[in-house]
Amino acid sequence: MSIKFKNVDYVYAPGTPFQTQGLSNISFEIKDGSFVAIAGQTGSGKSTLMQHFDGLLLPSKGSITIANQTITVDTPNKVLKEIRKKVGLVFQFPENQLFEETVLKDVMFGPLNFGFSEEKAKEQAIRWIEKVGLPEETMSKSPFELSGGQMRRVAIAGVMAYEPDILCLDEPAAGLDPEGQKQIFDIFKNYQKLGHTVILISHNMDDISKYADDMLVLEQGHMIKHASPKEVFSDTDWVKKHYLDEPAPSKLARSLQKVGFHFSSMPLTVESLVEEISKELRAKGGN
Ligand SMILES: Nc1ncnc2c1ncn2[C@@H]1O[C@H](COP(=O)(O)OP(=O)(O)OP(=O)(O)O)[C@@H](O)[C@H]1O
Ligand SMILES: [Mg+2]
C-alpha cells in the first residue's frame, strides 16, 4: 500500500496571530513494504507530517493518496476511519494515546474499534502486550501508574494489536533502555518483513542507518532530501550543513581513514564497519 504526497502544505491556526506554516509543498512517494525514516531538527515538521498519514491532520493544500484513498482538506470522517484501520500511528508522547482503566482494555480498544470480536481483540491484545515485553501482571494495571518506557510499550501494543498495513512511529524508542530499544526495533523490522510498511521518526542516525531503506529529511517544513541512508550519509558536508548527526560507525571509520585505513564504501552499521576493518587488516597482513 503505497503513500503519495502531492504538493502538501499544512498551516496551524490559519488566520490567527498564531498562524504557523507546519509543512510547505511536500511531495514524495513511499513504496509499499518499505521501512522509511523521517529525520530533521526539532520543529522541522516531522510530527506534523506523520499526523497526515492517518488523517489526524488534513492538508491545508495539496493531496495525499494512502491505502487507495485520497485525503484532502474536505475528506469526510467515514473515509478517515477506513484509513485509520489501515494506518496505525504511535504518538510522540504515549500518554496522549492512553485512556482506558486498564492496560488490557487500552490495548483492546483499537481492535474493537476496527471490528474485531471481543474474543479476537483480547487474544490480539494479550499477544502484543507480551510481544512488546510487558510482564503479564501489567495487564490489570492502570496505564497511568506505569513508567514512561512501559507506557510507550502499551501505546505500541495498542496500535500493533490491530495489525495495520502501515505502521507509523513517532520517536518510539524514547524512554526505553538500550535493550528495550533493540527489542522493539527488532519487532518493527520483523513487522516489515511480513510485508507491512513502517515509517519511523527518529533523531538517532544509528537506528535509521540500521533499519531504514529510505530517509526523508525535513527542514523548516520543507522536504530537503529523499534518499537511502547510504546516499545521505555519504555526503558528509551536506549532513553537517543540515545539522544531522552521523551514524557512529561512519564517524569511527572517518577517524580510521585519517590514520591510513582505506574503506571501499563508508560503513553505516557496526557489522559493516567490522567487515571493512577485517578486509583492510587482511589486505595489510598480506603485504
Ligand atoms: N499544535 C500546534 N499549534 C501551532 N503550531 C504547532 C503545533 N504543533 C506544532 N507546531 C509548529 O509546527 C512546527 C513543526 O512542529 P513539529 O511538532 O511537527 O516538529 P517536529 O519535527 O516533530 O519536532 P520534534 O523533533 O521536536 O518533535 C513547529 O514550528 C511547531 O512550533
Ligand atoms: Mg515531533
PDB file of N, CA and C and ligand atoms in Angstrom, residues 10-13 18-23 38-51 57 92-93 170-171 201-203 218 220-221, ligand 1:
ATOM      1  N   TYR A  10       0.718  22.464   5.177  1.00  0.00           N
ATOM      2  CA  TYR A  10      -0.130  22.456   6.374  1.00  0.00           C
ATOM      3  C   TYR A  10       0.129  23.715   7.186  1.00  0.00           C
ATOM      4  N   VAL A  11      -0.949  24.410   7.510  1.00  0.00           N
ATOM      5  CA  VAL A  11      -0.838  25.653   8.272  1.00  0.00           C
ATOM      6  C   VAL A  11      -1.576  25.473   9.599  1.00  0.00           C
ATOM      7  N   TYR A  12      -0.873  25.686  10.713  1.00  0.00           N
ATOM      8  CA  TYR A  12      -1.515  25.659  12.041  1.00  0.00           C
ATOM      9  C   TYR A  12      -2.196  27.003  12.286  1.00  0.00           C
ATOM     10  N   ALA A  13      -3.351  26.948  12.917  1.00  0.00           N
ATOM     11  CA  ALA A  13      -4.095  28.145  13.345  1.00  0.00           C
ATOM     12  C   ALA A  13      -4.171  29.230  12.262  1.00  0.00           C
ATOM     13  N   PHE A  18      -1.432  33.315  15.688  1.00  0.00           N
ATOM     14  CA  PHE A  18      -0.553  32.164  15.959  1.00  0.00           C
ATOM     15  C   PHE A  18      -0.289  31.325  14.707  1.00  0.00           C
ATOM     16  N   GLN A  19      -0.709  31.831  13.568  1.00  0.00           N
ATOM     17  CA  GLN A  19      -0.542  31.074  12.326  1.00  0.00           C
ATOM     18  C   GLN A  19       0.908  30.607  12.145  1.00  0.00           C
ATOM     19  N   THR A  20       1.084  29.300  11.898  1.00  0.00           N
ATOM     20  CA  THR A  20       2.433  28.744  11.666  1.00  0.00           C
ATOM     21  C   THR A  20       2.383  27.819  10.466  1.00  0.00           C
ATOM     22  N   GLN A  21       3.350  27.959   9.591  1.00  0.00           N
ATOM     23  CA  GLN A  21       3.443  27.061   8.431  1.00  0.00           C
ATOM     24  C   GLN A  21       4.128  25.789   8.903  1.00  0.00           C
ATOM     25  N   GLY A  22       3.360  24.702   9.051  1.00  0.00           N
ATOM     26  CA  GLY A  22       3.939  23.436   9.523  1.00  0.00           C
ATOM     27  C   GLY A  22       4.651  22.692   8.409  1.00  0.00           C
ATOM     28  N   LEU A  23       4.029  22.636   7.219  1.00  0.00           N
ATOM     29  CA  LEU A  23       4.621  21.950   6.070  1.00  0.00           C
ATOM     30  C   LEU A  23       4.485  22.816   4.828  1.00  0.00           C
ATOM     31  N   ILE A  38      11.997   9.297   8.989  1.00  0.00           N
ATOM     32  CA  ILE A  38      11.859  10.744   8.819  1.00  0.00           C
ATOM     33  C   ILE A  38      12.784  11.410   9.827  1.00  0.00           C
ATOM     34  N   ALA A  39      13.679  12.260   9.306  1.00  0.00           N
ATOM     35  CA  ALA A  39      14.647  12.917  10.183  1.00  0.00           C
ATOM     36  C   ALA A  39      14.573  14.426   9.988  1.00  0.00           C
ATOM     37  N   GLY A  40      15.227  15.140  10.871  1.00  0.00           N
ATOM     38  CA  GLY A  40      15.229  16.609  10.787  1.00  0.00           C
ATOM     39  C   GLY A  40      15.276  17.176  12.195  1.00  0.00           C
ATOM     40  N   GLN A  41      15.700  18.433  12.263  1.00  0.00           N
ATOM     41  CA  GLN A  41      15.848  19.059  13.574  1.00  0.00           C
ATOM     42  C   GLN A  41      14.518  19.203  14.291  1.00  0.00           C
ATOM     43  N   THR A  42      14.578  19.496  15.578  1.00  0.00           N
ATOM     44  CA  THR A  42      13.387  19.817  16.357  1.00  0.00           C
ATOM     45  C   THR A  42      12.617  20.953  15.680  1.00  0.00           C
ATOM     46  N   GLY A  43      11.319  20.761  15.554  1.00  0.00           N
ATOM     47  CA  GLY A  43      10.480  21.806  14.956  1.00  0.00           C
ATOM     48  C   GLY A  43      10.493  21.823  13.437  1.00  0.00           C
ATOM     49  N   SER A  44      11.132  20.797  12.799  1.00  0.00           N
ATOM     50  CA  SER A  44      11.223  20.805  11.335  1.00  0.00           C
ATOM     51  C   SER A  44       9.930  20.325  10.665  1.00  0.00           C
ATOM     52  N   GLY A  45       9.027  19.719  11.438  1.00  0.00           N
ATOM     53  CA  GLY A  45       7.730  19.318  10.867  1.00  0.00           C
ATOM     54  C   GLY A  45       7.496  17.818  10.814  1.00  0.00           C
ATOM     55  N   LYS A  46       8.347  17.028  11.492  1.00  0.00           N
ATOM     56  CA  LYS A  46       8.243  15.566  11.411  1.00  0.00           C
ATOM     57  C   LYS A  46       6.902  15.053  11.946  1.00  0.00           C
ATOM     58  N   SER A  47       6.546  15.501  13.164  1.00  0.00           N
ATOM     59  CA  SER A  47       5.285  15.017  13.755  1.00  0.00           C
ATOM     60  C   SER A  47       4.088  15.540  12.964  1.00  0.00           C
ATOM     61  N   THR A  48       4.198  16.767  12.461  1.00  0.00           N
ATOM     62  CA  THR A  48       3.124  17.331  11.647  1.00  0.00           C
ATOM     63  C   THR A  48       2.916  16.463  10.413  1.00  0.00           C
ATOM     64  N   LEU A  49       4.022  16.080   9.770  1.00  0.00           N
ATOM     65  CA  LEU A  49       3.936  15.233   8.576  1.00  0.00           C
ATOM     66  C   LEU A  49       3.287  13.896   8.931  1.00  0.00           C
ATOM     67  N   MET A  50       3.756  13.297  10.012  1.00  0.00           N
ATOM     68  CA  MET A  50       3.265  11.971  10.359  1.00  0.00           C
ATOM     69  C   MET A  50       1.771  11.974  10.671  1.00  0.00           C
ATOM     70  N   GLN A  51       1.286  13.050  11.275  1.00  0.00           N
ATOM     71  CA  GLN A  51      -0.143  13.089  11.603  1.00  0.00           C
ATOM     72  C   GLN A  51      -1.025  13.202  10.358  1.00  0.00           C
ATOM     73  N   LEU A  57      -4.373  15.075  10.883  1.00  0.00           N
ATOM     74  CA  LEU A  57      -4.337  16.434  10.324  1.00  0.00           C
ATOM     75  C   LEU A  57      -4.646  16.301   8.835  1.00  0.00           C
ATOM     76  N   GLN A  92       4.145  10.656  19.496  1.00  0.00           N
ATOM     77  CA  GLN A  92       5.421  11.026  20.118  1.00  0.00           C
ATOM     78  C   GLN A  92       5.343  10.929  21.650  1.00  0.00           C
ATOM     79  N   PHE A  93       4.199  11.335  22.201  1.00  0.00           N
ATOM     80  CA  PHE A  93       4.049  11.308  23.667  1.00  0.00           C
ATOM     81  C   PHE A  93       2.966  10.287  23.993  1.00  0.00           C
ATOM     82  N   ASP A 170       6.337   7.626  16.011  1.00  0.00           N
ATOM     83  CA  ASP A 170       6.963   8.934  16.253  1.00  0.00           C
ATOM     84  C   ASP A 170       7.894   8.813  17.464  1.00  0.00           C
ATOM     85  N   GLU A 171       9.178   8.698  17.199  1.00  0.00           N
ATOM     86  CA  GLU A 171      10.215   8.504  18.225  1.00  0.00           C
ATOM     87  C   GLU A 171       9.844   7.397  19.226  1.00  0.00           C
ATOM     88  N   ILE A 201       9.916   8.077  12.851  1.00  0.00           N
ATOM     89  CA  ILE A 201      10.595   9.346  13.115  1.00  0.00           C
ATOM     90  C   ILE A 201      11.668   9.070  14.151  1.00  0.00           C
ATOM     91  N   SER A 202      12.878   9.535  13.874  1.00  0.00           N
ATOM     92  CA  SER A 202      13.937   9.328  14.856  1.00  0.00           C
ATOM     93  C   SER A 202      15.013  10.396  14.733  1.00  0.00           C
ATOM     94  N   HIS A 203      15.610  10.714  15.894  1.00  0.00           N
ATOM     95  CA  HIS A 203      16.776  11.601  15.899  1.00  0.00           C
ATOM     96  C   HIS A 203      18.052  10.767  15.906  1.00  0.00           C
ATOM     97  N   LEU A 218      13.543  16.585   6.725  1.00  0.00           N
ATOM     98  CA  LEU A 218      12.780  17.836   6.737  1.00  0.00           C
ATOM     99  C   LEU A 218      13.614  18.955   7.336  1.00  0.00           C
ATOM    100  N   GLN A 220      12.598  23.056   8.429  1.00  0.00           N
ATOM    101  CA  GLN A 220      11.628  24.163   8.469  1.00  0.00           C
ATOM    102  C   GLN A 220      10.409  23.917   7.579  1.00  0.00           C
ATOM    103  N   GLY A 221       9.848  22.711   7.703  1.00  0.00           N
ATOM    104  CA  GLY A 221       8.615  22.398   6.979  1.00  0.00           C
ATOM    105  C   GLY A 221       8.799  21.998   5.529  1.00  0.00           C
TER     106      GLY A 221
HETATM  107  N1  LIG B   1      -0.479  22.417  17.730  1.00  0.00           N
HETATM  108  C1  LIG B   1       0.323  23.317  17.167  1.00  0.00           C
HETATM  109  N2  LIG B   1      -0.072  24.607  17.004  1.00  0.00           N
HETATM  110  C2  LIG B   1       0.728  25.507  16.393  1.00  0.00           C
HETATM  111  N3  LIG B   1       1.953  25.243  15.908  1.00  0.00           N
HETATM  112  C3  LIG B   1       2.398  23.979  16.042  1.00  0.00           C
HETATM  113  C4  LIG B   1       1.618  22.954  16.671  1.00  0.00           C
HETATM  114  N4  LIG B   1       2.315  21.801  16.660  1.00  0.00           N
HETATM  115  C5  LIG B   1       3.487  22.088  16.044  1.00  0.00           C
HETATM  116  N5  LIG B   1       3.530  23.390  15.676  1.00  0.00           N
HETATM  117  C6  LIG B   1       4.657  24.077  14.978  1.00  0.00           C
HETATM  118  O1  LIG B   1       4.893  23.407  13.740  1.00  0.00           O
HETATM  119  C7  LIG B   1       6.293  23.252  13.500  1.00  0.00           C
HETATM  120  C8  LIG B   1       6.642  21.790  13.330  1.00  0.00           C
HETATM  121  O2  LIG B   1       6.396  21.113  14.564  1.00  0.00           O
HETATM  122  P1  LIG B   1       6.521  19.536  14.725  1.00  0.00           P
HETATM  123  O3  LIG B   1       5.949  19.169  16.048  1.00  0.00           O
HETATM  124  O4  LIG B   1       5.939  18.881  13.516  1.00  0.00           O
HETATM  125  O5  LIG B   1       8.103  19.365  14.710  1.00  0.00           O
HETATM  126  P2  LIG B   1       9.000  18.044  14.935  1.00  0.00           P
HETATM  127  O6  LIG B   1       9.938  17.984  13.764  1.00  0.00           O
HETATM  128  O7  LIG B   1       8.139  16.877  15.201  1.00  0.00           O
HETATM  129  O8  LIG B   1       9.858  18.447  16.221  1.00  0.00           O
HETATM  130  P3  LIG B   1      10.425  17.497  17.432  1.00  0.00           P
HETATM  131  O9  LIG B   1      11.690  16.856  16.898  1.00  0.00           O
HETATM  132  O10 LIG B   1      10.718  18.477  18.499  1.00  0.00           O
HETATM  133  O11 LIG B   1       9.374  16.516  17.809  1.00  0.00           O
HETATM  134  C9  LIG B   1       6.996  23.957  14.679  1.00  0.00           C
HETATM  135  O12 LIG B   1       7.300  25.253  14.282  1.00  0.00           O
HETATM  136  C10 LIG B   1       5.946  23.950  15.770  1.00  0.00           C
HETATM  137  O13 LIG B   1       6.111  25.044  16.628  1.00  0.00           O
END
